[in-house]
C-alpha cells in the first residue's frame, strides 16, 4: 500500500475517522484537517500540498542530522536482515546495544558509565524514577523517596513522566499522579524575576526554592531533584548561569540525587555532547532519547552513575524492570550510525563554535528589536522568542497564547516550522543547519513577526 494512491482529502478523512493524535483537541483537528507531511530531505519537510517548509523544530527536537540520511537507512536495513530483534532479558544480549552503551559512556561525563535502554524519553524517566527510589531502598533508606521537580517541567506523558513533569493540565487528567513528587518554581527570569533583581540573584533564588522544598520534607525523605537543563516544551527557559552550580551544591549538601533530563539537550544541541557539560554539572542520572537516533528509530538511553550502578549490582538482586524493546538491535544500530555522522561532521563543535553563536546573533538581529518581541534567548541551537504586546512593560496579548499562534501560523505559511508554547516561540533546528540556513530562517521569522504585528494591530 502506498499513500500515493490516496488524495489528501482521503488521507484527512481516514485520519479523522481512525487516528487519535497526541496532545490534540480532536474536534478542532477534525474541523481544520491535519497537515500531512509526506517526505523530507536535509533541513526541509514537504506537505501533501507540495509546500517546502524549513523545519526549525527538527521534527520534535530530534532530527539532529537532518532528513534523508542514507547511512541511517542502510544501518537499519543491514541490521534488520542480520538480526531484526532479540531481547536483552534472561542473560541475553545483542551486539549493537553492547557497543552503543560503551559509546555513550565514552561521550558522557566521567562518572556515568552504565546505560539502560528504552524506546522513549518517558520510558527513560520512568526507569530513572524507579532506579533512584530503588537505590535509596537498597541503601536502607526506603523513606528517602520524595522527588522534587519544577512547575512547567516536561518529563514525558506516561503516568510517571506526567507525574514528574509540572504541567498542571496534564496532572488534572491523570486521575492520580505517582505519589510524593512536588513541584517548585522554575528558573524563568523573564516572568518571575522581581523588579531590579539581577539574573544572578534570580538564579540563586530559584535554586533556593529547591533547598526550601528539601528542608520542608526533611533531607532524609528526599531522593532526588529532576530537571531539564533548559526547560524545552515549557518554553526554552534558559536558566541564569548561577542556577545549576547552586542546584548541584544543594543536592550534594543534602545528599539528594540529581536527575538530569536531557531528552532534548542530549547529543549536541547545546554545543556539547550533553548539557551537563555545558553547565558544568555532574548528575547521577541523565535521561536521553530523541537525537540519539536523530528520531530515525524510537530509542532512549538512561545514563546511570557509578554510584547508583554499583549499589544496584552489589546489593540489588534482580531489578524488576525492563521493556521488550530495551536495547532494540535495529534502533541501536541506527544510533551508532547517527553518532558516527555527528562525530564525522563535527556537528557538536560546529554548534558550539560557529552555528550556535551565529543563531544567537540572528535572533538578536532579526527578532529582538521587533515591537512584538520582549526577549530572545538561546543556547547552542535551541532558542526562544517571547511575544509581548508592550516591549517595555512585557504585557502580553489576551487571551494568553493567542498572539504566538498567529506568529506560528504566519511562519508556517512562509515556509518555517516553529512552535508556539503559551506566548513563547520556540526553535530547535537540526544541527546540520548552516549559516545560510540560519539566515533563511531569520528572513522568515522577521516576515512572520511583521505579518503577525499587522494582524494583531487590526484585531485590537
Ligand atoms: C525533556 C523531555 N523529557 C521527556 C520527554 C518525553 O519523551 P517521549 O515523548 O519520547 O516519551 C520529552 C519529550 O518531548 C522531553 O522534552
CSV table of C-alpha atoms and ligand atoms in Angstrom, one decimal:
chain,number,residue,atom,x,y,z
A,1,UNK,CA,0.0,0.0,0.0
A,2,UNK,CA,1.3,3.4,-0.8
A,3,UNK,CA,-0.2,6.7,0.4
A,4,UNK,CA,0.3,8.0,-3.2
A,5,UNK,CA,-2.9,6.1,-4.2
A,6,UNK,CA,-4.9,8.4,-1.8
A,7,UNK,CA,-5.8,12.0,-2.3
A,8,UNK,CA,-5.0,14.5,0.5
A,9,UNK,CA,-8.7,14.7,1.2
A,10,UNK,CA,-9.0,10.9,1.5
A,11,UNK,CA,-6.0,10.8,3.9
A,12,UNK,CA,-7.5,13.5,6.0
A,13,UNK,CA,-10.9,11.7,6.2
A,14,UNK,CA,-9.2,8.4,7.2
A,15,UNK,CA,-7.1,10.3,9.7
A,16,UNK,CA,-10.2,11.8,11.2
A,17,UNK,CA,-12.0,8.5,11.3
A,18,UNK,CA,-9.4,6.3,12.9
A,19,UNK,CA,-6.3,8.2,14.2
A,20,UNK,CA,-6.2,9.7,17.6
A,21,UNK,CA,-3.3,12.2,17.8
A,22,UNK,CA,-1.1,13.0,20.7
A,23,UNK,CA,-1.7,16.3,22.6
A,24,UNK,CA,-4.6,17.2,20.3
A,25,UNK,CA,-8.1,18.6,20.6
A,26,UNK,CA,-9.7,16.2,18.2
A,27,UNK,CA,-12.8,18.2,17.4
A,28,UNK,CA,-10.5,21.1,16.4
A,29,UNK,CA,-8.2,18.9,14.4
A,30,UNK,CA,-11.1,17.3,12.5
A,31,UNK,CA,-12.6,20.7,11.7
A,32,UNK,CA,-9.3,22.0,10.3
A,33,UNK,CA,-7.9,18.8,8.8
A,34,UNK,CA,-4.5,17.6,9.6
A,35,UNK,CA,-1.3,18.8,7.9
A,36,UNK,CA,0.0,15.7,6.2
A,37,UNK,CA,3.8,15.6,5.9
A,38,UNK,CA,4.7,13.2,3.1
A,39,UNK,CA,8.5,13.4,2.8
A,40,UNK,CA,11.6,15.3,3.9
A,41,UNK,CA,15.1,16.0,2.8
A,42,UNK,CA,18.0,17.8,4.5
A,43,UNK,CA,16.6,20.6,6.5
A,44,UNK,CA,13.2,20.6,4.7
A,45,UNK,CA,9.9,18.8,5.2
A,46,UNK,CA,7.2,18.7,2.5
A,47,UNK,CA,3.5,18.5,3.0
A,48,UNK,CA,0.9,16.8,0.8
A,49,UNK,CA,0.2,20.0,-1.0
A,50,UNK,CA,3.8,20.3,-2.1
A,51,UNK,CA,4.8,23.1,0.3
A,52,UNK,CA,8.5,23.1,1.3
A,53,UNK,CA,9.0,24.0,4.9
A,54,UNK,CA,12.3,24.7,6.7
A,55,UNK,CA,12.0,22.6,9.8
A,56,UNK,CA,13.1,24.8,12.7
A,57,UNK,CA,11.9,22.2,15.2
A,58,UNK,CA,13.9,19.2,13.9
A,59,UNK,CA,10.7,17.2,13.9
A,60,UNK,CA,10.1,17.3,17.7
A,61,UNK,CA,13.5,18.3,18.9
A,62,UNK,CA,15.1,15.2,17.4
A,63,UNK,CA,16.2,15.1,13.8
A,64,UNK,CA,19.6,16.5,14.6
A,65,UNK,CA,21.4,15.1,11.5
A,66,UNK,CA,18.6,16.3,9.2
A,67,UNK,CA,16.4,14.2,6.9
A,68,UNK,CA,17.2,11.7,4.2
A,69,UNK,CA,20.4,10.3,5.6
A,70,UNK,CA,21.2,7.1,3.6
A,71,UNK,CA,23.7,6.0,6.3
A,72,UNK,CA,20.9,5.6,8.8
A,73,UNK,CA,18.5,3.8,6.4
A,74,UNK,CA,21.3,1.5,5.4
A,75,UNK,CA,22.3,0.7,9.1
A,76,UNK,CA,18.6,-0.2,9.8
A,77,UNK,CA,18.4,-2.3,6.7
A,78,UNK,CA,21.6,-4.2,7.4
A,79,UNK,CA,20.6,-4.8,11.0
A,80,UNK,CA,17.1,-5.9,10.1
A,81,UNK,CA,18.5,-8.5,7.7
A,82,UNK,CA,21.0,-9.8,10.2
A,83,UNK,CA,19.0,-9.7,13.4
A,84,UNK,CA,15.8,-7.6,13.5
A,85,UNK,CA,15.1,-8.3,17.1
A,86,UNK,CA,16.3,-10.2,20.1
A,87,UNK,CA,15.7,-9.3,23.7
A,88,UNK,CA,18.2,-8.3,26.4
A,89,UNK,CA,16.4,-10.3,29.2
A,90,UNK,CA,17.3,-13.7,30.6
A,91,UNK,CA,21.1,-13.1,30.4
A,92,UNK,CA,21.0,-12.4,26.6
A,93,UNK,CA,22.4,-9.5,24.8
A,94,UNK,CA,23.0,-8.5,21.2
A,95,UNK,CA,26.0,-6.7,19.7
A,96,UNK,CA,24.5,-3.2,18.9
A,97,UNK,CA,23.3,-2.3,22.4
A,98,UNK,CA,26.6,-3.5,23.8
A,99,UNK,CA,28.6,-1.3,21.5
A,100,UNK,CA,26.2,1.6,21.8
A,101,UNK,CA,26.3,1.6,25.6
A,102,UNK,CA,30.1,1.8,25.5
A,103,UNK,CA,30.0,4.6,23.0
A,104,UNK,CA,27.5,6.6,25.1
A,105,UNK,CA,29.6,6.1,28.3
A,106,UNK,CA,32.7,7.4,26.5
A,107,UNK,CA,30.8,10.6,25.5
A,108,UNK,CA,29.2,11.2,28.9
A,109,UNK,CA,30.6,12.9,31.9
A,110,UNK,CA,33.2,10.6,33.6
A,111,UNK,CA,31.1,9.3,36.4
A,112,UNK,CA,28.3,7.9,34.2
A,113,UNK,CA,29.3,4.6,32.7
A,114,UNK,CA,26.2,2.4,32.6
A,115,UNK,CA,23.2,2.7,30.2
A,116,UNK,CA,19.6,1.4,30.4
A,117,UNK,CA,17.8,1.4,27.1
A,118,UNK,CA,14.1,2.0,26.4
A,119,UNK,CA,12.1,3.4,23.5
A,120,UNK,CA,11.1,6.9,24.6
A,121,UNK,CA,12.1,9.8,26.8
A,122,UNK,CA,9.1,9.0,29.0
A,123,UNK,CA,10.3,5.5,29.5
A,124,UNK,CA,13.8,6.7,30.3
A,125,UNK,CA,12.3,8.9,33.0
A,126,UNK,CA,10.1,6.1,34.3
A,127,UNK,CA,13.3,4.0,34.7
A,128,UNK,CA,15.1,6.9,36.4
A,129,UNK,CA,12.4,7.3,38.9
A,130,UNK,CA,12.3,3.7,39.8
A,131,UNK,CA,16.0,3.5,39.9
A,132,UNK,CA,16.6,6.4,42.3
A,133,UNK,CA,13.9,5.2,44.7
A,134,UNK,CA,15.2,1.6,44.5
A,135,UNK,CA,18.7,2.9,45.1
A,136,UNK,CA,17.7,4.6,48.4
A,137,UNK,CA,15.8,1.5,49.5
A,138,UNK,CA,18.9,-0.6,48.8
A,139,UNK,CA,20.8,1.8,50.9
A,140,UNK,CA,18.4,1.1,53.8
A,141,UNK,CA,16.5,4.4,53.4
A,142,UNK,CA,13.2,3.5,51.8
A,143,UNK,CA,11.6,6.6,53.2
A,144,UNK,CA,14.0,8.8,51.2
A,145,UNK,CA,11.8,8.7,48.2
A,146,UNK,CA,10.4,12.2,47.5
A,147,UNK,CA,11.2,13.7,44.2
A,148,UNK,CA,11.5,17.5,43.7
A,149,UNK,CA,10.7,18.8,40.2
A,150,UNK,CA,9.5,22.1,38.8
A,151,UNK,CA,6.3,23.7,37.6
A,152,UNK,CA,6.1,23.6,33.8
A,153,UNK,CA,8.7,20.9,33.6
A,154,UNK,CA,8.1,18.3,30.8
A,155,UNK,CA,9.3,14.8,31.5
A,156,UNK,CA,7.0,12.9,29.2
A,157,UNK,CA,3.5,11.6,29.0
A,158,UNK,CA,3.4,8.2,30.6
A,159,UNK,CA,1.9,8.3,34.2
A,160,UNK,CA,5.5,8.5,35.6
A,161,UNK,CA,6.5,11.1,33.0
A,162,UNK,CA,3.5,13.3,33.5
A,163,UNK,CA,3.8,13.0,37.3
A,164,UNK,CA,7.4,14.1,37.2
A,165,UNK,CA,6.5,16.9,34.9
A,166,UNK,CA,5.0,20.1,36.2
A,167,UNK,CA,2.2,20.7,33.7
A,168,UNK,CA,-0.9,21.1,35.8
A,169,UNK,CA,-3.3,20.5,32.9
A,170,UNK,CA,-1.7,17.1,32.5
A,171,UNK,CA,-2.0,16.3,36.2
A,172,UNK,CA,-5.7,17.2,36.1
A,173,UNK,CA,-6.3,14.4,33.6
A,174,UNK,CA,-4.1,11.8,35.3
A,175,UNK,CA,-6.7,10.7,37.8
A,176,UNK,CA,-4.0,10.2,40.4
A,177,UNK,CA,-0.3,11.0,39.9
A,178,UNK,CA,2.6,9.0,41.2
A,179,UNK,CA,2.8,10.0,44.8
A,180,UNK,CA,5.4,12.0,46.6
A,181,UNK,CA,6.5,14.3,43.7
A,182,UNK,CA,6.5,18.0,44.4
A,183,UNK,CA,7.0,20.9,42.0
A,184,UNK,CA,8.8,24.2,42.8
A,185,UNK,CA,9.3,27.4,40.9
A,186,UNK,CA,11.1,27.3,37.5
A,187,UNK,CA,14.2,29.4,36.7
A,188,UNK,CA,12.3,31.8,34.3
A,189,UNK,CA,13.7,35.2,34.9
A,190,UNK,CA,11.6,36.8,32.1
A,191,UNK,CA,8.4,36.4,34.1
A,192,UNK,CA,9.5,35.6,37.6
A,193,UNK,CA,12.4,37.9,38.4
A,194,UNK,CA,11.5,40.7,40.8
A,195,UNK,CA,11.9,44.3,39.7
A,196,UNK,CA,15.6,45.2,39.8
A,197,UNK,CA,16.6,41.6,40.7
A,198,UNK,CA,19.7,40.6,38.7
A,199,UNK,CA,19.8,37.4,36.7
A,200,UNK,CA,22.4,36.1,39.1
A,201,UNK,CA,20.3,36.7,42.1
A,202,UNK,CA,17.2,35.4,40.5
A,203,UNK,CA,19.1,32.1,39.6
A,204,UNK,CA,20.1,31.7,43.3
A,205,UNK,CA,16.5,32.4,44.4
A,206,UNK,CA,15.1,29.8,42.0
A,207,UNK,CA,17.6,27.3,43.3
A,208,UNK,CA,16.7,28.2,46.9
A,209,UNK,CA,13.2,27.0,46.1
A,210,UNK,CA,14.7,23.6,45.7
A,211,UNK,CA,16.6,23.8,49.0
A,212,UNK,CA,13.4,25.0,50.8
A,213,UNK,CA,11.5,22.0,49.4
A,214,UNK,CA,14.3,19.7,50.7
A,215,UNK,CA,14.2,21.3,54.1
A,216,UNK,CA,10.4,21.2,54.3
A,217,UNK,CA,10.3,17.5,53.6
A,218,UNK,CA,13.5,16.8,55.6
A,219,UNK,CA,16.6,15.8,53.6
A,220,UNK,CA,16.2,12.2,54.9
A,221,UNK,CA,12.9,12.0,52.9
A,222,UNK,CA,14.2,13.4,49.6
A,223,UNK,CA,15.5,11.0,47.0
A,224,UNK,CA,16.3,13.3,44.1
A,225,UNK,CA,15.8,16.6,42.2
A,226,UNK,CA,14.9,16.2,38.5
A,227,UNK,CA,15.2,19.0,35.9
A,228,UNK,CA,15.7,19.7,32.2
A,229,UNK,CA,19.0,21.7,31.9
A,230,UNK,CA,17.0,24.1,29.7
A,231,UNK,CA,13.2,23.6,30.0
A,232,UNK,CA,12.2,22.7,26.5
A,233,UNK,CA,8.5,22.1,26.0
A,234,UNK,CA,7.8,24.6,28.7
A,235,UNK,CA,9.2,27.3,26.5
A,236,UNK,CA,13.0,27.0,26.1
A,237,UNK,CA,13.6,28.6,29.5
A,238,UNK,CA,17.3,29.2,29.8
A,239,UNK,CA,18.3,29.4,33.5
A,240,UNK,CA,20.7,32.1,34.8
A,241,UNK,CA,24.3,30.9,35.0
A,242,UNK,CA,24.1,30.9,38.8
A,243,UNK,CA,21.3,28.3,38.8
A,244,UNK,CA,22.8,24.9,38.0
A,245,UNK,CA,26.0,25.2,40.1
A,246,UNK,CA,23.8,26.2,43.1
A,247,UNK,CA,21.5,23.2,42.4
A,248,UNK,CA,24.5,20.9,42.3
A,249,UNK,CA,25.8,22.4,45.6
A,250,UNK,CA,22.4,22.0,47.3
A,251,UNK,CA,21.9,18.4,46.1
A,252,UNK,CA,25.4,17.5,47.4
A,253,UNK,CA,24.8,19.2,50.7
A,254,UNK,CA,21.7,17.2,51.5
A,255,UNK,CA,22.7,14.0,49.7
A,256,UNK,CA,19.9,14.4,47.2
A,257,UNK,CA,20.5,12.7,43.8
A,258,UNK,CA,20.5,14.9,40.7
A,259,UNK,CA,18.5,13.5,37.8
A,260,UNK,CA,19.1,15.4,34.6
A,261,UNK,CA,16.5,15.1,31.8
A,262,UNK,CA,18.5,15.6,28.6
A,263,UNK,CA,15.9,14.2,26.3
A,264,UNK,CA,16.1,17.4,24.2
A,265,UNK,CA,19.6,18.6,25.1
A,266,UNK,CA,21.5,15.3,24.7
A,267,UNK,CA,23.8,14.6,21.7
A,268,UNK,CA,24.9,18.1,20.8
A,269,UNK,CA,22.1,20.6,20.9
A,270,UNK,CA,23.8,22.9,23.4
A,271,UNK,CA,27.2,22.7,21.8
A,272,UNK,CA,28.5,19.8,23.9
A,273,UNK,CA,27.5,16.2,23.8
A,274,UNK,CA,25.5,16.7,27.0
A,275,UNK,CA,24.2,19.9,28.6
A,276,UNK,CA,25.7,18.6,31.8
A,277,UNK,CA,29.0,19.5,30.2
A,278,UNK,CA,27.7,22.9,29.0
A,279,UNK,CA,26.6,23.8,32.6
A,280,UNK,CA,29.5,22.0,34.3
A,281,UNK,CA,27.4,19.7,36.5
A,282,UNK,CA,27.7,16.1,37.4
A,283,UNK,CA,24.3,14.4,37.6
A,284,UNK,CA,23.5,10.9,38.9
A,285,UNK,CA,21.3,10.0,36.0
A,286,UNK,CA,20.9,11.5,32.5
A,287,UNK,CA,17.8,10.7,30.5
A,288,UNK,CA,18.3,10.8,26.8
A,289,UNK,CA,16.3,9.8,23.7
A,290,UNK,CA,15.3,11.8,20.6
A,291,UNK,CA,18.6,12.8,19.0
A,292,UNK,CA,20.3,9.6,20.0
A,293,UNK,CA,18.9,8.2,16.6
A,294,UNK,CA,18.0,11.7,15.2
A,295,UNK,CA,14.5,10.4,15.5
A,296,UNK,CA,15.0,7.7,12.8
A,297,UNK,CA,14.2,5.0,15.3
A,298,UNK,CA,12.5,5.2,18.7
A,299,UNK,CA,15.2,4.7,21.3
A,300,UNK,CA,16.1,6.1,24.8
A,301,UNK,CA,19.1,5.7,27.0
A,302,UNK,CA,19.2,6.4,30.7
A,303,UNK,CA,22.8,7.0,31.7
A,304,UNK,CA,23.4,5.9,35.3
A,305,UNK,CA,26.2,6.9,37.6
A,306,UNK,CA,28.8,4.5,39.0
A,307,UNK,CA,27.4,5.3,42.5
A,308,UNK,CA,23.9,4.0,41.6
A,309,UNK,CA,25.1,1.2,39.4
A,310,UNK,CA,27.5,-0.2,42.0
A,311,UNK,CA,24.8,-0.4,44.6
A,312,UNK,CA,22.4,-1.9,42.1
A,313,UNK,CA,25.0,-4.6,41.3
A,314,UNK,CA,26.2,-5.3,44.8
A,315,UNK,CA,23.0,-5.1,46.9
A,316,UNK,CA,20.2,-5.1,44.3
A,317,UNK,CA,19.4,-8.7,43.3
A,318,UNK,CA,17.0,-8.6,40.4
A,319,UNK,CA,15.8,-5.2,39.3
A,320,UNK,CA,12.2,-5.9,38.3
A,321,UNK,CA,12.0,-3.5,35.4
A,322,UNK,CA,12.5,-3.5,31.6
A,323,UNK,CA,10.9,-3.2,28.2
A,324,UNK,CA,10.5,-5.7,25.4
A,325,UNK,CA,12.4,-3.2,23.2
A,326,UNK,CA,15.2,-2.4,25.8
A,327,UNK,CA,18.3,-2.4,23.6
A,328,UNK,CA,16.4,-3.0,20.4
A,329,UNK,CA,19.1,-4.1,17.9
A,330,UNK,CA,17.9,-2.0,14.9
A,331,UNK,CA,17.4,1.2,17.0
A,332,UNK,CA,20.8,0.7,18.5
A,333,UNK,CA,22.4,0.2,15.0
A,334,UNK,CA,20.8,3.4,13.8
A,335,UNK,CA,22.0,5.2,16.9
A,336,UNK,CA,25.6,4.1,16.3
A,337,UNK,CA,25.4,5.3,12.7
A,338,UNK,CA,23.9,8.5,13.9
A,339,UNK,CA,26.7,9.2,16.4
A,340,UNK,CA,29.1,8.4,13.6
A,341,UNK,CA,27.6,11.1,11.5
A,342,UNK,CA,27.6,13.7,14.3
A,343,UNK,CA,31.2,12.9,15.0
A,344,UNK,CA,32.4,12.7,11.4
A,345,UNK,CA,30.8,16.0,10.5
A,346,UNK,CA,31.9,17.7,13.7
A,347,UNK,CA,28.4,18.9,14.4
A,348,UNK,CA,28.8,19.3,18.2
A,349,UNK,CA,31.9,21.5,17.8
A,350,UNK,CA,30.2,23.4,14.9
A,351,UNK,CA,27.2,24.2,17.1
A,352,UNK,CA,29.5,25.4,19.9
A,353,UNK,CA,31.9,27.5,17.9
A,354,UNK,CA,30.0,28.6,14.8
A,355,UNK,CA,26.3,27.9,14.2
A,356,UNK,CA,25.2,28.4,17.9
A,357,UNK,CA,26.7,31.9,18.2
A,358,UNK,CA,25.5,32.7,14.7
A,359,UNK,CA,22.0,31.6,15.6
A,360,UNK,CA,22.0,33.8,18.7
A,361,UNK,CA,23.2,36.7,16.6
A,362,UNK,CA,20.4,36.1,14.0
A,363,UNK,CA,17.8,36.1,16.8
A,364,UNK,CA,19.2,39.4,18.1
A,365,UNK,CA,19.3,41.0,14.7
A,366,UNK,CA,16.1,39.7,13.2
A,367,UNK,CA,13.8,39.4,16.2
A,368,UNK,CA,15.0,41.1,19.3
A,369,UNK,CA,14.3,44.6,18.1
A,370,UNK,CA,10.8,43.9,16.8
A,371,UNK,CA,7.9,45.6,18.6
A,372,UNK,CA,6.3,42.2,19.3
A,373,UNK,CA,9.4,40.7,20.9
A,374,UNK,CA,10.0,41.0,24.7
A,375,UNK,CA,13.2,38.9,24.7
A,376,UNK,CA,15.2,36.4,22.7
A,377,UNK,CA,17.4,33.7,24.2
A,378,UNK,CA,19.3,30.7,23.1
A,379,UNK,CA,21.9,28.1,23.9
A,380,UNK,CA,23.5,26.3,21.0
A,381,UNK,CA,20.8,25.6,18.5
A,382,UNK,CA,17.9,25.9,21.0
A,383,UNK,CA,16.1,29.2,21.1
A,384,UNK,CA,13.1,31.2,22.2
A,385,UNK,CA,11.3,34.4,21.2
A,386,UNK,CA,8.9,36.0,23.7
A,387,UNK,CA,5.9,37.6,22.2
A,388,UNK,CA,4.5,40.6,24.0
A,389,UNK,CA,2.1,43.4,23.4
A,390,UNK,CA,4.3,46.0,25.1
A,391,UNK,CA,8.0,45.7,24.9
A,392,UNK,CA,8.7,48.0,27.9
A,393,UNK,CA,6.2,46.5,30.4
A,394,UNK,CA,6.2,43.0,29.0
A,395,UNK,CA,2.4,43.0,29.0
A,396,UNK,CA,1.0,40.1,27.0
A,397,UNK,CA,-1.7,39.9,24.4
A,398,UNK,CA,-5.0,38.5,25.6
A,399,UNK,CA,-6.2,35.8,25.5
A,400,UNK,CA,-2.9,34.2,26.6
A,401,UNK,CA,-1.2,32.3,23.9
A,402,UNK,CA,-3.3,33.7,21.0
A,403,UNK,CA,-0.6,36.0,19.6
A,404,UNK,CA,2.1,33.4,19.4
A,405,UNK,CA,-0.3,31.1,17.4
A,406,UNK,CA,-0.7,33.9,14.9
A,407,UNK,CA,3.1,34.3,14.6
A,408,UNK,CA,3.4,30.5,14.2
A,409,UNK,CA,0.8,30.3,11.5
A,410,UNK,CA,2.5,33.1,9.5
A,411,UNK,CA,5.8,31.3,10.0
A,412,UNK,CA,4.5,28.1,8.6
A,413,UNK,CA,2.7,29.8,5.7
A,414,UNK,CA,6.0,31.4,4.9
A,415,UNK,CA,8.0,28.2,4.9
A,416,UNK,CA,9.3,27.9,8.5
A,417,UNK,CA,8.1,25.3,11.0
A,418,UNK,CA,8.4,26.8,14.5
A,419,UNK,CA,6.3,26.1,17.5
A,420,UNK,CA,4.3,28.3,20.0
A,421,UNK,CA,4.2,27.4,23.7
A,422,UNK,CA,2.0,29.8,25.5
A,423,UNK,CA,3.4,33.2,24.2
A,424,UNK,CA,6.8,31.9,23.5
A,425,UNK,CA,8.0,30.9,20.0
A,426,UNK,CA,10.5,28.0,20.2
A,427,UNK,CA,13.1,26.8,17.8
A,428,UNK,CA,15.3,23.7,17.9
A,429,UNK,CA,16.6,23.2,14.4
A,430,UNK,CA,18.7,20.3,13.1
A,431,UNK,CA,22.4,20.6,13.9
A,432,UNK,CA,23.2,20.4,10.2
A,433,UNK,CA,21.9,23.9,9.7
A,434,UNK,CA,24.5,26.2,8.1
A,435,UNK,CA,24.9,29.9,8.3
A,436,UNK,CA,22.9,30.1,5.1
A,437,UNK,CA,20.0,28.1,6.6
A,438,UNK,CA,20.1,30.3,9.7
A,439,UNK,CA,19.9,33.4,7.5
A,440,UNK,CA,16.9,32.0,5.6
A,441,UNK,CA,15.2,31.2,9.0
A,442,UNK,CA,15.9,34.8,10.1
A,443,UNK,CA,14.2,36.2,7.0
A,444,UNK,CA,11.2,34.1,7.6
A,445,UNK,CA,11.0,34.9,11.3
A,446,UNK,CA,11.1,38.6,10.6
A,447,UNK,CA,8.4,38.3,8.0
A,448,UNK,CA,6.2,36.2,10.3
A,449,UNK,CA,6.6,38.8,13.0
A,450,UNK,CA,5.7,41.7,10.7
A,451,UNK,CA,2.6,39.9,9.4
A,452,UNK,CA,1.5,39.0,12.9
A,453,UNK,CA,2.0,42.6,14.0
A,454,UNK,CA,-0.3,43.8,11.3
A,455,UNK,CA,-2.9,41.2,12.2
A,456,UNK,CA,-2.7,42.0,15.8
A,457,UNK,CA,-3.0,45.7,15.2
A,458,UNK,CA,-6.2,45.2,13.2
A,459,UNK,CA,-7.6,43.0,16.0
A,460,UNK,CA,-7.0,45.5,18.8
B,1,LIG,C1,12.7,16.9,28.4
B,1,LIG,C2,11.8,15.8,27.9
B,1,LIG,N1,11.7,14.7,28.6
B,1,LIG,C3,11.0,13.7,28.2
B,1,LIG,C4,10.2,13.7,27.1
B,1,LIG,C5,9.4,12.6,26.7
B,1,LIG,O1,9.9,11.9,25.6
B,1,LIG,P1,9.0,11.0,24.7
B,1,LIG,O2,8.0,11.8,24.1
B,1,LIG,O3,9.9,10.3,23.8
B,1,LIG,O4,8.4,10.0,25.7
B,1,LIG,C6,10.3,14.9,26.3
B,1,LIG,C7,9.6,15.0,25.0
B,1,LIG,O5,9.5,16.0,24.4
B,1,LIG,C8,11.1,16.0,26.7
B,1,LIG,O6,11.2,17.1,26.0
